[in-house]
């Protein structure tokens, strides 16, 4: 009787080795990019949408390189202190890689980079837990935008609905979302059906480094620890 593949032991050292090799590959890629591009930016993001970010990245791959992932790995790549930084001043960049952040290495002029990031906004449907940007309330009466087949689904989302001669009706007013409050899974689904987008995928610049200078962009950032390091 053949042995089950499910019972085969997994050698953890192999998975650890692959993880280490992957990290080393990222470190080497970032260090190669530092030599290739004239300036480095740390950028932050809100409401990340992977497909839209991939499109943005593809648009600029001839002049630039993006890195997203482990902040710690990116910090190690650049150097976390003045003693181990790979280029003078890069430890200042490293210290600002925290939270939702990434690296943008480019040969584009500073003015062009600032314009690209400042203008970038993509609207999308909000996900569960997102804070509602507006109050959406449906009034009692027919919901002609929905076909009769959707009545069971809408009921499962907590909506007080019924079928009346093949038309879905709200038995009473129904609040889908309240401004300033987090969206429930049901609210997020209903807003998608209503084609109401409450999430904005944004990118913003945090700092810029070049061999000649270093600049902080974001107001409210405490640059004292960066400058004194």
Coordinates of C-alpha atoms in Angstrom, one line a residue:
X1 CA 0.0 0.0 0.0
X2 CA 1.5 3.4 -1.0
X3 CA 2.4 5.8 1.7
X4 CA 0.3 8.9 2.0
X5 CA 2.1 12.1 1.0
X6 CA 0.3 13.9 3.9
X7 CA 2.3 12.0 6.4
X8 CA 5.7 12.9 4.9
X9 CA 7.7 15.0 7.3
X10 CA 8.6 18.6 6.3
X11 CA 12.2 19.6 7.0
X12 CA 12.0 23.0 8.6
X13 CA 15.6 23.8 7.8
X14 CA 14.7 23.9 4.1
X15 CA 11.9 26.4 4.6
X16 CA 14.1 28.5 6.8
X17 CA 16.8 28.4 4.2
X18 CA 14.4 29.5 1.5
X19 CA 13.2 32.4 3.7
X20 CA 16.7 33.5 4.3
X21 CA 17.6 33.3 0.6
X22 CA 14.5 35.4 -0.3
X23 CA 15.5 38.1 2.2
X24 CA 19.1 38.1 0.9
X25 CA 17.7 38.4 -2.6
X26 CA 15.7 41.5 -1.6
X27 CA 18.6 43.1 0.2
X28 CA 20.8 42.6 -2.9
X29 CA 18.2 44.0 -5.2
X30 CA 17.7 47.1 -3.1
X31 CA 21.5 47.7 -2.9
X32 CA 21.9 47.2 -6.7
X33 CA 19.1 49.7 -7.2
X34 CA 20.7 52.3 -4.9
X35 CA 23.7 52.3 -7.3
X36 CA 21.5 52.5 -10.4
X37 CA 19.1 55.4 -9.4
X38 CA 19.9 59.0 -8.6
X39 CA 17.4 59.5 -5.7
X40 CA 15.5 57.5 -3.1
X41 CA 12.1 58.3 -1.6
X42 CA 10.2 56.7 1.3
X43 CA 6.5 56.8 0.6
X44 CA 3.4 56.0 2.6
X45 CA 0.0 54.7 1.5
X46 CA -3.6 54.5 2.6
X47 CA -6.1 51.9 1.6
X48 CA -3.7 49.9 -0.5
X49 CA -5.1 48.3 -3.6
X50 CA -2.7 45.8 -5.0
X51 CA -3.9 45.8 -8.6
X52 CA -4.0 49.5 -8.9
X53 CA -0.5 49.8 -7.3
X54 CA 0.8 47.3 -9.8
X55 CA -0.6 49.4 -12.6
X56 CA 1.1 52.5 -11.2
X57 CA 4.4 50.6 -10.8
X58 CA 4.3 49.3 -14.4
X59 CA 3.8 52.8 -15.7
X60 CA 7.1 53.9 -14.3
X61 CA 9.3 50.8 -14.5
X62 CA 11.5 52.3 -17.3
X63 CA 12.7 55.0 -14.9
X64 CA 12.1 53.8 -11.4
X65 CA 11.9 50.8 -9.0
X66 CA 9.5 50.2 -6.1
X67 CA 10.0 48.0 -3.1
X68 CA 7.3 47.0 -0.6
X69 CA 7.5 44.4 2.1
X70 CA 9.3 44.0 5.4
X71 CA 10.4 47.3 6.7
X72 CA 13.2 45.6 8.6
X73 CA 14.6 44.0 5.5
X74 CA 14.5 47.3 3.7
X75 CA 16.2 49.0 6.6
X76 CA 19.0 46.4 6.7
X77 CA 19.5 46.9 2.9
X78 CA 20.2 50.6 3.4
X79 CA 21.9 50.4 6.7
X80 CA 20.3 51.2 10.1
X81 CA 22.9 53.5 11.4
X82 CA 25.7 55.8 10.2
X83 CA 28.2 52.9 10.9
X84 CA 26.6 50.4 8.5
X85 CA 24.8 52.6 5.9
X86 CA 25.8 51.7 2.3
X87 CA 25.8 55.4 1.2
X88 CA 26.3 58.5 3.3
X89 CA 22.9 59.6 4.9
X90 CA 20.9 56.6 4.0
X91 CA 20.4 55.6 7.6
X92 CA 18.1 58.7 7.8
X93 CA 15.9 57.1 5.1
X94 CA 16.0 53.7 6.9
X95 CA 14.6 55.3 10.1
X96 CA 11.5 56.5 8.3
X97 CA 10.6 53.0 7.0
X98 CA 7.9 52.2 9.5
X99 CA 4.2 51.4 9.3
X100 CA 2.7 51.4 5.8
X101 CA 5.7 52.5 3.8
X102 CA 7.8 51.5 0.9
X103 CA 10.8 52.6 -1.2
X104 CA 10.8 54.4 -4.5
X105 CA 14.1 54.7 -6.3
X106 CA 14.1 56.7 -9.5
X107 CA 16.0 58.8 -12.0
X108 CA 13.0 61.1 -12.5
X109 CA 13.4 64.8 -11.5
X110 CA 12.1 65.8 -8.1
X111 CA 9.3 68.0 -9.4
X112 CA 8.0 65.1 -11.5
X113 CA 8.0 62.7 -8.6
X114 CA 6.2 65.2 -6.3
X115 CA 3.6 65.7 -9.0
X116 CA 3.0 62.0 -9.6
X117 CA 2.5 61.2 -5.9
X118 CA 0.5 64.3 -5.0
X119 CA -1.9 63.7 -7.9
X120 CA -2.4 60.0 -7.4
X121 CA -5.8 59.0 -6.1
X122 CA -7.9 55.9 -6.9
X123 CA -11.4 55.5 -5.6
X124 CA -12.6 52.0 -4.6
X125 CA -15.2 50.1 -2.6
X126 CA -14.5 50.2 1.1
X127 CA -13.8 47.0 3.0
X128 CA -15.0 45.7 6.4
X129 CA -13.8 47.9 9.2
X130 CA -13.2 51.0 7.1
X131 CA -14.5 54.2 8.6
X132 CA -17.5 55.4 6.6
X133 CA -17.0 58.7 4.9
X134 CA -20.7 59.4 4.6
X135 CA -24.1 58.3 5.9
X136 CA -26.1 56.3 3.4
X137 CA -29.8 55.7 4.1
X138 CA -32.3 53.9 1.9
X139 CA -35.9 55.1 2.2
X140 CA -38.9 52.8 2.6
X141 CA -40.3 51.7 -0.8
X142 CA -39.3 49.9 -4.0
X143 CA -35.7 49.1 -4.7
X144 CA -35.9 49.0 -8.5
X145 CA -32.1 48.8 -8.9
X146 CA -32.2 45.2 -7.7
X147 CA -33.7 42.2 -9.4
X148 CA -36.2 40.0 -7.6
X149 CA -33.6 37.2 -7.4
X150 CA -31.6 39.3 -4.9
X151 CA -34.2 39.5 -2.3
X152 CA -32.9 36.5 -0.2
X153 CA -29.4 37.9 -0.3
X154 CA -30.5 41.4 0.8
X155 CA -32.4 39.9 3.7
X156 CA -29.3 38.0 4.8
X157 CA -27.5 41.4 4.9
X158 CA -30.1 42.6 7.5
X159 CA -32.2 44.7 5.2
X160 CA -36.0 44.6 5.9
X161 CA -37.2 43.7 2.4
X162 CA -40.0 41.7 0.8
X163 CA -41.2 41.0 -2.7
X164 CA -44.2 42.9 -4.0
X165 CA -45.4 41.8 -7.5
X166 CA -41.8 40.8 -8.4
X167 CA -40.3 44.1 -7.1
X168 CA -38.1 44.2 -4.0
X169 CA -39.4 46.7 -1.4
X170 CA -38.0 48.1 1.8
X171 CA -40.5 47.7 4.5
X172 CA -38.9 50.6 6.5
X173 CA -36.1 53.1 6.2
X174 CA -32.7 51.4 6.4
X175 CA -29.3 52.9 7.4
X176 CA -26.5 51.3 5.4
X177 CA -23.6 53.3 6.9
X178 CA -23.1 56.1 9.3
X179 CA -20.4 58.7 8.8
X180 CA -17.4 58.2 11.1
X181 CA -18.4 54.6 12.1
X182 CA -16.6 51.4 10.9
X183 CA -18.4 49.4 8.2
X184 CA -19.7 45.9 9.0
X185 CA -19.3 43.1 6.5
X186 CA -23.0 43.5 5.6
X187 CA -22.6 47.3 5.1
X188 CA -19.6 46.8 2.9
X189 CA -21.5 44.3 0.7
X190 CA -24.5 46.6 0.3
X191 CA -22.4 49.6 -0.6
X192 CA -20.7 47.6 -3.3
X193 CA -24.2 46.7 -4.7
X194 CA -25.1 50.4 -4.6
X195 CA -21.9 51.3 -6.4
X196 CA -20.9 53.6 -3.6
X197 CA -17.1 53.9 -3.2
X198 CA -15.8 55.2 0.2
X199 CA -12.2 54.2 0.0
X200 CA -9.4 56.3 -1.5
X201 CA -6.1 54.6 -2.3
X202 CA -3.5 57.4 -1.8
X203 CA 0.3 57.6 -1.9
X204 CA 2.3 60.3 -0.2
X205 CA 5.9 61.1 0.0
X206 CA 7.7 61.0 3.4
X207 CA 11.3 61.9 2.5
X208 CA 13.8 62.2 -0.3
X209 CA 17.5 61.3 -0.4
X210 CA 20.1 62.1 -3.0
X211 CA 23.9 62.1 -2.7
X212 CA 23.7 65.8 -2.3
X213 CA 20.9 66.3 0.2
X214 CA 18.1 64.9 2.4
X215 CA 14.6 66.3 2.7
X216 CA 11.6 65.5 4.9
X217 CA 8.2 66.0 3.3
X218 CA 5.5 65.0 5.8
X219 CA 4.4 67.6 8.3
X220 CA 4.3 66.3 11.9
X221 CA 7.1 63.9 11.4
X222 CA 9.7 64.1 14.2
X223 CA 12.9 64.6 12.3
X224 CA 15.0 65.3 15.4
X225 CA 15.9 61.6 15.9
X226 CA 16.8 61.4 12.2
X227 CA 19.0 64.4 12.2
X228 CA 20.8 63.5 15.5
X229 CA 21.5 59.9 14.6

